[in-house]
XYZ file of C-alpha atoms in Angstrom:
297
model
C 51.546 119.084 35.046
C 48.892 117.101 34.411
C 46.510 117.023 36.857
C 46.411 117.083 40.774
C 47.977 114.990 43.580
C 51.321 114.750 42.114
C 53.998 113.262 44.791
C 57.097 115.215 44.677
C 59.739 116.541 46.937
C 59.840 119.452 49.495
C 63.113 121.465 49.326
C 62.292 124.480 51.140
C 59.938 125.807 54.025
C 60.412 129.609 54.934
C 57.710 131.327 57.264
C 54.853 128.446 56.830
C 55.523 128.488 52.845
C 56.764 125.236 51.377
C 58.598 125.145 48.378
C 57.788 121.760 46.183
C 60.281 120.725 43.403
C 58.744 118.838 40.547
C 60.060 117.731 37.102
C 61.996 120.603 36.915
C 59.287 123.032 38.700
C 59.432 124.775 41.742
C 55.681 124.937 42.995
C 54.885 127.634 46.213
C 52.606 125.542 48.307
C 50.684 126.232 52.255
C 49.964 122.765 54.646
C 46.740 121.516 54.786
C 45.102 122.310 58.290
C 45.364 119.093 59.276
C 49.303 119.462 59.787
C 48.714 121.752 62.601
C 45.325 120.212 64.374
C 47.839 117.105 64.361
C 50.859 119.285 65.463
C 52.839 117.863 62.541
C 55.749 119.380 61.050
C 56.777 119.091 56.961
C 60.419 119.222 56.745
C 62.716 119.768 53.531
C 63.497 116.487 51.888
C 59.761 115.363 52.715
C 58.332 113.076 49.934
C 55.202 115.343 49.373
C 51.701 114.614 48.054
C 49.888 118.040 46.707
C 46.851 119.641 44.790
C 48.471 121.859 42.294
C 45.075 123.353 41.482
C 45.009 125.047 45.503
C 48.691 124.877 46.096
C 47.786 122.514 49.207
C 50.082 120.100 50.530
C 48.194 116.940 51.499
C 50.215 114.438 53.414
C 53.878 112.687 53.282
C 55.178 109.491 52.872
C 57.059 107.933 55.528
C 60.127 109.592 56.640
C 63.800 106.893 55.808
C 65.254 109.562 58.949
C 64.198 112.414 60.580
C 66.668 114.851 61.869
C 65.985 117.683 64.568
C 68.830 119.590 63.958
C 69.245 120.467 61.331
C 65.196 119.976 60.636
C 65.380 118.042 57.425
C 63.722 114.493 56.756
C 65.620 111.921 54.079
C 68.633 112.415 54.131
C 70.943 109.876 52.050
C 74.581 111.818 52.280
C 75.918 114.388 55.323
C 78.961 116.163 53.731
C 80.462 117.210 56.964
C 82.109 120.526 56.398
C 85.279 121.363 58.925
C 87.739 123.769 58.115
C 91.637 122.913 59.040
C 92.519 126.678 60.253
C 89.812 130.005 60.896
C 88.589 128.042 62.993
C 91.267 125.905 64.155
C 90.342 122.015 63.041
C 87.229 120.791 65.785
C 87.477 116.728 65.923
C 85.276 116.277 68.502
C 82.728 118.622 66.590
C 83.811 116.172 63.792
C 83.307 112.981 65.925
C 80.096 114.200 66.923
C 78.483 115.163 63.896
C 79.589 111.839 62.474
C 78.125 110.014 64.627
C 74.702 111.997 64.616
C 74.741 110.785 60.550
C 75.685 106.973 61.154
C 72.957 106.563 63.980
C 70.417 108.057 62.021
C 71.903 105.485 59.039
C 73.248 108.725 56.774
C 76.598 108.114 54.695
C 78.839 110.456 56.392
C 81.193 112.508 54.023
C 83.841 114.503 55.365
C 84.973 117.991 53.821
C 88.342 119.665 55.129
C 88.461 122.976 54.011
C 90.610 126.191 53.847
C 93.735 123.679 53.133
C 95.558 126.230 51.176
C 95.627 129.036 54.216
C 97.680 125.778 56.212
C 99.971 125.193 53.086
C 100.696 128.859 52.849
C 100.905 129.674 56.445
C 104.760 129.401 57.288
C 103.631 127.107 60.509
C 101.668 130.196 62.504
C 98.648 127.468 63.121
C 98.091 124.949 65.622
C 98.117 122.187 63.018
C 100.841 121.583 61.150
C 100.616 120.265 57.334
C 101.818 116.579 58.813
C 99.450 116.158 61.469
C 96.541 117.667 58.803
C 97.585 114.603 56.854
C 97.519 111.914 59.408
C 94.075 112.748 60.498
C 93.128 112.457 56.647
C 94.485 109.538 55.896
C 93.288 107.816 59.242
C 89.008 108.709 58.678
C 90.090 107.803 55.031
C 91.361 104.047 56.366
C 88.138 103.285 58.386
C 86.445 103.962 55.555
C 85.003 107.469 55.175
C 85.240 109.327 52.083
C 87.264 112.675 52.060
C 87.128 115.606 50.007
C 89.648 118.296 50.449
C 89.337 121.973 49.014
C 92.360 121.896 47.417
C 91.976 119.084 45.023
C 92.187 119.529 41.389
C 88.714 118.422 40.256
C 86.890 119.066 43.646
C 83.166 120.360 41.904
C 83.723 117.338 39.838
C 83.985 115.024 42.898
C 81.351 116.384 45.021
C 78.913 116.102 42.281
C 79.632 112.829 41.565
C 79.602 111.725 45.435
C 75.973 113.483 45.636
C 74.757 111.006 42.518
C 71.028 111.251 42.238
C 70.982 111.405 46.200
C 69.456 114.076 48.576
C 72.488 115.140 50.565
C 72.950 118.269 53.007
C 76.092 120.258 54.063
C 76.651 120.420 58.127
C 79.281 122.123 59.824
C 79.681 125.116 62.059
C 79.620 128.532 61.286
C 82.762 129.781 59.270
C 83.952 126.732 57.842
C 82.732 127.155 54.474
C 79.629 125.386 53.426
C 78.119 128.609 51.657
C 81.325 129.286 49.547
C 81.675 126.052 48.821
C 78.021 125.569 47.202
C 78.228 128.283 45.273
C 81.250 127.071 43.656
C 79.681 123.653 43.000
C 76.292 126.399 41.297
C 77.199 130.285 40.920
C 74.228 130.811 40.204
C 72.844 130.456 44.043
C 74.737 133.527 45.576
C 74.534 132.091 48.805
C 75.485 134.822 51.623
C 78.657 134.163 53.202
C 80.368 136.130 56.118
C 84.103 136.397 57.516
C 84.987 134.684 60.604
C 84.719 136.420 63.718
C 88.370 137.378 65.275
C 86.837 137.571 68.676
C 84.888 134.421 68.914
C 87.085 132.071 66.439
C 84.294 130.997 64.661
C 81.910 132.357 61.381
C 78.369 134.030 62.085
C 75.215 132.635 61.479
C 74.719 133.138 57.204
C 72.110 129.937 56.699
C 68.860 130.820 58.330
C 66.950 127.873 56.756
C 68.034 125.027 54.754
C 67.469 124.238 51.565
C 68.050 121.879 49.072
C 69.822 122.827 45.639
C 69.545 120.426 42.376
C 73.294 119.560 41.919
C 73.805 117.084 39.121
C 70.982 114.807 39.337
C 70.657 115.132 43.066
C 70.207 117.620 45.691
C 72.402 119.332 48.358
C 71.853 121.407 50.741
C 72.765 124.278 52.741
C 71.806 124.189 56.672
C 71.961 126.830 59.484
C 75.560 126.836 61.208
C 75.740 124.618 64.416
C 78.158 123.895 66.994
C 76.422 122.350 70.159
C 74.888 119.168 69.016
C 73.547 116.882 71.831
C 73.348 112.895 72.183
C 70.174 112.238 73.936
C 68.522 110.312 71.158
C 71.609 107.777 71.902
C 71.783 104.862 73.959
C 75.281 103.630 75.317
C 75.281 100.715 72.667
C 74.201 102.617 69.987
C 77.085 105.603 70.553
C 79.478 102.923 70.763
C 78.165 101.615 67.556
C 78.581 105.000 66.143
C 82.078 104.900 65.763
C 82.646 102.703 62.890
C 85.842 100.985 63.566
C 85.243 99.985 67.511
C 82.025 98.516 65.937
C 84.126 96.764 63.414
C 86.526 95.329 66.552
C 83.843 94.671 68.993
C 83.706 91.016 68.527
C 87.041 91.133 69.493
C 86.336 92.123 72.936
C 86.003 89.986 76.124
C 82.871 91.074 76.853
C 79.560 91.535 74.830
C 78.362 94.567 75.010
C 81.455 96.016 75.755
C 81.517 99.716 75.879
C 85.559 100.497 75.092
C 85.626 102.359 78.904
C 86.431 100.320 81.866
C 86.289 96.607 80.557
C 88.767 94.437 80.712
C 90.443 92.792 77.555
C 89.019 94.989 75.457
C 90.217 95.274 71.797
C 89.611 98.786 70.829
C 91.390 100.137 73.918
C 94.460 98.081 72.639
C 94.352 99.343 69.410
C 94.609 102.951 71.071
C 97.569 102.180 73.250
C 99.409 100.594 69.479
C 98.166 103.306 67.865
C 95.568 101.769 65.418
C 93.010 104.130 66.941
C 93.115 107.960 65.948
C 93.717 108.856 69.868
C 91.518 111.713 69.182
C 88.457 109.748 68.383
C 88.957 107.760 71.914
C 88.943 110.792 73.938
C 85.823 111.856 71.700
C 84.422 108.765 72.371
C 84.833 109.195 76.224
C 83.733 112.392 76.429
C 80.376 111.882 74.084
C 79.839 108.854 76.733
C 80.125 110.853 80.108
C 77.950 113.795 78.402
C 75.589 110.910 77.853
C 75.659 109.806 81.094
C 74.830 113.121 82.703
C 71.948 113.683 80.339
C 70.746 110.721 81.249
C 70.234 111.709 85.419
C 68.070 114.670 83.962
């Protein structure tokens, strides 16, 4: 290091300590007071300016997105992490965290994991190996990519999808975002748990997040979640958020048109010929009325 000031990135905060990569460093660093008289909050992926001789961190540059949950700032790629089986395949969890990445303009990636308990299980789980498929290749024709856990060369695709990007992992608890980091770097020895029988879903094993150099980018792990909310939204925006009714909406009768009661509508014909996942529709419908009732309060 050559002298102070140095603007660099922030990829972890534990108990009021921040955690500054640089050039290959990892630098321990405290706020300036100035955060807290101004009730400001540094978040991990924060573009950081610091005084290595005091370990101070002086300001930030402007945030590209700013996530609440989970609390991270610049965030280029969302690998969304859903397991097919233990616990049983969540689309509207899916749905939802999708749409919390495109409406805060974050390249949604999606991860199905645990495929090889489904191809082993002798049909004893509510999704079959077919239907597993058809979801698949449907988010993979509107245009997401998809990584599944038991491809050949799947350390070698996920590194190359993070590229010099700063990515995180979301998902709920159990599906396997710690396991699967750790393949991607042993050397991290993330802690991961076994899914609770009881409940049907993992316990709590992230209880910060934090970024990992992977390639020449960054990934990271984040707490567990499984309740997110859509008050940020609007009604247009929501709509907007699912890719392929955006993509159709021109097509529509009416502008706005919000896919629900309008007549002549385009997307709700492409449900009833099937060229809508009728999963994501029912998603939709329910993200809007949630909406709507957040909305009164």
């Amino acid at each position: 290091f050559n002298g102070s000031n140095l603007l660099s990135s922030l990829i972890k905060s534990i108990s009021g300590e921040y955690t500054v990569y640089d050039s290959g460093e990892y630098i321990v660093c405290k706020p300036r007071g100035l955060f807290r008289h101004k009730d400001e909050t540094i978040k991990v992926g924060d573009k950081v300016d610091y005084d290595l001789e005091t370990k101070t961190i002086i300001s930030y540059e402007k945030r590209v997105n700013d996530l609440i949950r989970p609390v991270c700032a610049n965030i280029v790629k969302g690998f969304v992490v859903t397991s097919v089986v233990e616990p049983d395949l969540n689309l509207n969890l899916l749905d939802k965290m999708i749409c919390q990445l495109e409406y805060n303009n974050i390249t949604p990636i999606i991860v199905f994991t645990k495929i090889d308990l489904l191809l082993n299980s002798n049909n004893k789980y509510s999704i079959s190996v077919e239907e597993y498929q058809k979801i698949k290749d449907y988010y993979e024709s509107i245009g997401y990519k998809i990584v599944a856990t038991d491809e050949s060369h799947l350390i070698d695709k996920v590194i190359e999808l993070v590229g010099e990007d700063v990515c995180v992992l979301t998902g709920q608890s159990g599906v396997g975002k710690s396991t699967l980091l750790n393949k991607i770097n042993g050397d991290l020895n993330i802690k991961t748990n076994d899914i609770s029988k009881a409940l049907g879903r993992g316990k709590h094993t992230t209880r910060h997040i934090e970024l990992f150099p992977v390639g020449k980018g960054f990934l990271g792990d984040s707490p567990g979640f499984g309740n997110l909310t859509l008050e940020s939204f609007t009604e247009l925006s929501l709509s907007q958020s699912f890719i392929e009714f955006y993509e159709h909406s021109h097509e529509c009768k009416y502008t706005p048109c919000y896919h629900i009661n309008e007549p002549n509508c385009k997307v709700k014909d492409m449900v009833k010929d099937g060229k809508v996942l009728k999963s994501r529709y029912e998603n939709y419908k329910q993200f809007v009325t949630e909406f709507k009732k957040l909305k009164k309060y």
